[in-house]
Amino acid sequence: MDLLLDGFAAALTPTNILFAVLGVLLGTAVGVLPGIGPAMTVALLLPVTYSVPAESALIMFAGIYYGGMYGGSTTSILLNTPGESSSVITALEGNKMAKTGRAAQALATAAIGSFVAGTIGTVLLILLAPTVGPLVVKLGAPSYFAIMLLALVSVTVVLGSSKLRGFIALFLGLAMGLVGMSSGQPRMTFGFAELSDGIEIVVVAVAIFALGEALWVAAHLRRTPLEIIPAGRPWMSRSDWSRSWKPWLRGTAFGFPFGALPAGGAEIPTFLSYVTERRLSKHPEEFGKGAIEGVAGPEAANNASAAGTLLPMLALGLPTTATAAVILVAFESYGLQPGPQFMTQNEELVWALLASLFVANALLLVLNLPLAPVWAKLLRIPRPYLYAGILFFATLGAYSASASAFDLGLLLVLGVLGFAMRRFAIPVLPLIIGVILGPRLEEQLSEALDISRGDYSTLWGEPAAIICYLVMALVVAGLVAAQLRGNRQDTRTPETEKDEVHT
Amino acid sequence: MPEQSQQIPQTTPPARPVVDSAQYGMAVFLAVAGAYVVDNGTQMRSSASKDFLPPSTFAYVVGAALLALSVLLAVATARGDTPDAEDGEDVDLAGGSDVRTLVLLAAVLSVNVFLIELLGWPVTGAILFTGAAWVLGSRHWVRDVAIGVALSFGTFYAFYLGLGVPLPAGILNGVL
C-alpha cells in the first residue's frame, strides 16, 4: 500500500500529470482520427524516449493506450467504421443508437463504462502484479522458452480468419529478428554494416504500423466524405444507467483475463461480451437496432483488456497486443527489460506507472464527457494533410532513432512490406511480436542448452514449461478439430450483421 | 488449408474459384526470403564445440518454415483463396490499389532518403509533407507549403531544443 501511495506521489507531480493529460488527449485524438491507432501513435512518439525521463514517457504511453481504446469507440459510434479491431463490436449497436438519435447516450455509456472497467482492471493489475512477480522469478530458461513459444503460437492462431497468413506474418517477423551479429558473425545482414546491430525495432514498428497503413489508405483513399452523425454532449437517463451497469461489470470480467492471456487483447472479450449481453438482455428485440447494453459491455471489455495486457508485459516482458509491443520497445530504449526481475528492481517506476493508470482513467472521464463534440470535429480533418502528416512523422521517428539515412531506406522497404501485408490480409501483430520475441527466444534456448550441456530434454524439465506445451497442444488440436468440422457453422454473428449494415 | 473469405459478395457465387494472382507474388517473396535465410544459415561457421546452439539453427528453422509457407500460400491461391484486404474509415476497397499514388508517394519518400543529409531536414521535411499532400489530392499550394515549412522547422527546433536530438541542417547549416 505504501508503494502505491509512493506511486501516486510520483504520478501526481505536475510534470507527470502534464504527461498523463498529454497522453490521454493524444490517445483519444488518434483513436478518433481515422487511420491512426494507439500502436502507431506510440511508435511515432518513440523519439521522446531519447530525452524525456522514463517515468514521464511511460505514463504518457499508458495514457495513449487507454485514450486510444476509448477514442476508437467514438469513431465506431459516429461513423460506423471502426478504426481499431477492438471497437468493431461497438459499432454494431453504437452506430444504430446514433442513427436513432441516441449518440449522446452511446458515447456516455462508452465513456463511463471505459472508466469503470479501466479502474477495476487497474485494481486487479495492482493486486496481481506483485503476486505474479515472485512466481515468475523462479522460472528457468526452459520455462521462458516455452512461455514465449506459447505466446507466439497463440497470438498467431487465435486471431484473424486465416491461420496460414498468421504464420506467414510470424515467420517474417522471426526472420527479421535473425538479423544482426550472432556468435561474432554477421547473420542476415545483406552485407550492410548498418545491420550488424540488428534491425532497429523502432524502424520496424514505424514502417509496419505507420508507413504501411498510410500507403495502404493512400492507395484506396475514399473520395466521397463519410456521413458523420453529429454528437451532442453525452448524457444518460436513469433507465440507461440501470441498463448499463451490469454489462459494464460483465464486460470487465471478460476483458481483463483475456487481456492478460496472450490471445491478442480485446477482440475475443468484446465479442463474448456482446453475445452475453444479447442473451441476458431484457430487451433482446432492441439488439441490432441500437441496444445500449451492446455498447456498454464491449466497451468495458475493451478497456479492461487494455489493463489486463499490462500484466504479462510487466511481469514477463511478454507483449500480447500491438500497442503493448510498441510500449515494450519504449521500455527497451530506456535499457529497461520488463520481466521477472523488473518489478523488484524498478519498484518506483512500476508503481508510478500503475498509479498513473488511475490518473489517466479519471482524466479520460473528465475530458471526454465534455469534449465529445470536439473530438467528433476531428473526423473532418482533410485527408491529404492527415496522411501526409503521418508520413512526415513516420520519417522523422525512423530517422531520429539512429540518425542514419540508411534507416530511412529500410523504413521505405519495410513500409512497402506493410502495404503488401494489408493487401494480402497478413496480420501485423504476429510479425511485430516475432521481431521482438525472436531474439529472446533464441537467447533463452541457448541459455537452457548451455546449462544442460546440450541436452534438449531440459526443455520439458520444468512444470511451467510442460503446462505451456500442453496448452499449445490443446490449441493446435482445437484448431485441427475446427478445421475438420469444416467451419461450417460460423458463429461470427457480428460479421454477418456488419455486412447487413453495409447493404 | 483453404480459408473461406468472409466478404465474398453474396450476389453471384463464382462458379470457378477466383484466383488472386498477385498473391503468387507474395508466395514468391516468401520463397526468396526463405531461401536467403537458409542460404545464410549454411554460411555460418559453427564455432567452438561448447556452442550448443549454433547460430545457423534458428536460421534453418525459420527459413524452412518460410519456404513451406510459400508453398502453402501458392497452393491456397491456386485453390481460390482470396485475402480480405484491410478495411478502414478512409479505405474504399471498391476499386483496386491506386498504383500512381503509391509510386509517387514512394518517390517523395525516396527524395527524402537521398537528400536529407545534403539539404537538411527543414528542407526535405517540407518537401515531404507538401509533396505527399499534393499526391493525395490537396491543391491549396500556399497552405500546403506553409504547413510543410512550419512542420519541418517546428520539428527541427523541437528535436534540437526539446529532445536534444540534432536533425541534419544541411544547406541551412549555420543559418539555423
Short mmCIF file of C-alpha atoms in Angstrom, two decimals, chain B residues 20-131:
data_model
loop_
_atom_site.label_atom_id
_atom_site.label_comp_id
_atom_site.label_asym_id
_atom_site.label_seq_id
_atom_site.Cartn_x
_atom_site.Cartn_y
_atom_site.Cartn_z
CA ASP B 20 -5.88 -13.60 -56.88
CA SER B 21 -2.77 -13.92 -58.99
CA ALA B 22 -0.98 -11.09 -57.20
CA GLN B 23 -0.86 -13.41 -54.24
CA TYR B 24 1.59 -15.60 -56.15
CA GLY B 25 3.93 -12.64 -55.95
CA MET B 26 3.71 -12.79 -52.16
CA ALA B 27 4.43 -16.53 -52.31
CA VAL B 28 7.50 -15.86 -54.45
CA PHE B 29 8.64 -13.22 -52.00
CA LEU B 30 8.31 -15.72 -49.14
CA ALA B 31 10.25 -18.32 -51.12
CA VAL B 32 13.06 -15.87 -51.87
CA ALA B 33 13.16 -14.74 -48.25
CA GLY B 34 13.18 -18.35 -47.02
CA ALA B 35 15.92 -19.33 -49.44
CA TYR B 36 18.03 -16.38 -48.36
CA VAL B 37 17.61 -17.25 -44.68
CA VAL B 38 18.58 -20.90 -45.25
CA ASP B 39 21.48 -19.97 -47.52
CA ASN B 40 22.67 -17.52 -44.92
CA GLY B 41 22.48 -20.26 -42.30
CA THR B 42 24.76 -22.53 -44.31
CA GLN B 43 27.40 -19.81 -44.38
CA MET B 44 27.54 -19.53 -40.63
CA ARG B 45 30.57 -21.23 -39.16
CA SER B 46 29.76 -23.44 -36.23
CA SER B 47 32.28 -22.15 -33.76
CA ALA B 48 33.66 -23.88 -30.67
CA SER B 49 32.14 -27.18 -29.58
CA LYS B 50 30.74 -25.57 -26.45
CA ASP B 51 28.32 -23.69 -28.65
CA PHE B 52 25.28 -25.85 -28.08
CA LEU B 53 23.00 -23.70 -30.18
CA PRO B 54 24.85 -22.73 -33.34
CA PRO B 55 23.63 -19.51 -34.96
CA SER B 56 22.56 -21.48 -38.00
CA THR B 57 19.88 -23.49 -36.15
CA PHE B 58 17.29 -20.74 -35.95
CA ALA B 59 18.09 -19.70 -39.50
CA TYR B 60 17.33 -23.21 -40.74
CA VAL B 61 14.07 -23.43 -38.80
CA VAL B 62 12.81 -20.00 -39.85
CA GLY B 63 14.00 -20.37 -43.45
CA ALA B 64 12.42 -23.79 -43.85
CA ALA B 65 9.16 -22.50 -42.39
CA LEU B 66 9.12 -19.58 -44.83
CA LEU B 67 9.68 -21.95 -47.74
CA ALA B 68 6.88 -24.24 -46.55
CA LEU B 69 4.53 -21.27 -46.06
CA SER B 70 5.35 -20.05 -49.54
CA VAL B 71 4.22 -23.38 -50.99
CA LEU B 72 1.09 -23.41 -48.82
CA LEU B 73 0.20 -19.89 -49.91
CA ALA B 74 0.70 -20.74 -53.57
CA VAL B 75 -1.50 -23.82 -53.22
CA ALA B 76 -4.17 -21.89 -51.34
CA THR B 77 -4.09 -19.20 -54.01
CA ALA B 78 -4.50 -21.72 -56.78
CA ARG B 79 -7.47 -23.18 -54.96
CA GLY B 80 -9.23 -19.84 -54.93
CA ASP B 81 -8.21 -18.40 -51.59
CA THR B 82 -8.57 -14.62 -51.69
CA PRO B 83 -7.48 -12.27 -48.93
CA ASP B 84 -9.83 -9.93 -47.07
CA ALA B 85 -7.86 -6.77 -47.67
CA GLU B 86 -7.82 -4.45 -44.69
CA ASP B 87 -10.77 -2.12 -44.38
CA GLY B 88 -10.83 1.19 -42.55
CA GLU B 89 -12.52 4.55 -42.11
CA ASP B 90 -10.93 6.13 -45.15
CA VAL B 91 -10.47 2.99 -47.19
CA ASP B 92 -12.55 2.37 -50.26
CA LEU B 93 -11.93 -1.17 -51.42
CA ALA B 94 -14.28 -0.95 -54.38
CA GLY B 95 -11.51 -0.04 -56.80
CA GLY B 96 -8.08 -1.64 -56.93
CA SER B 97 -4.95 -0.12 -55.47
CA ASP B 98 -4.11 3.27 -56.93
CA VAL B 99 -0.64 2.49 -58.22
CA ARG B 100 0.08 6.05 -59.34
CA THR B 101 -0.43 7.43 -55.83
CA LEU B 102 1.71 4.68 -54.41
CA VAL B 103 4.61 5.23 -56.81
CA LEU B 104 4.51 8.99 -56.34
CA LEU B 105 4.49 8.65 -52.56
CA ALA B 106 7.43 6.25 -52.71
CA ALA B 107 9.22 8.79 -54.91
CA VAL B 108 8.55 11.59 -52.43
CA LEU B 109 9.85 9.41 -49.60
CA SER B 110 12.94 8.43 -51.62
CA VAL B 111 13.77 12.08 -52.27
CA ASN B 112 13.92 12.49 -48.55
CA VAL B 113 16.10 9.39 -48.08
CA PHE B 114 18.72 10.60 -50.53
CA LEU B 115 18.66 14.32 -49.83
CA ILE B 116 18.08 14.59 -46.08
CA GLU B 117 21.76 14.77 -45.23
CA LEU B 118 22.59 17.06 -48.14
CA LEU B 119 19.73 19.54 -47.96
CA GLY B 120 18.80 19.06 -44.33
CA TRP B 121 15.53 18.12 -42.64
CA PRO B 122 13.97 21.60 -42.69
CA VAL B 123 14.10 21.49 -46.50
CA THR B 124 13.40 17.81 -47.21
CA GLY B 125 10.78 17.57 -44.49
CA ALA B 126 8.86 20.45 -46.03
CA ILE B 127 9.17 18.84 -49.47
CA LEU B 128 7.99 15.56 -47.99
CA PHE B 129 4.84 17.00 -46.45
CA THR B 130 3.95 19.27 -49.34
CA GLY B 131 4.67 16.58 -51.91
#
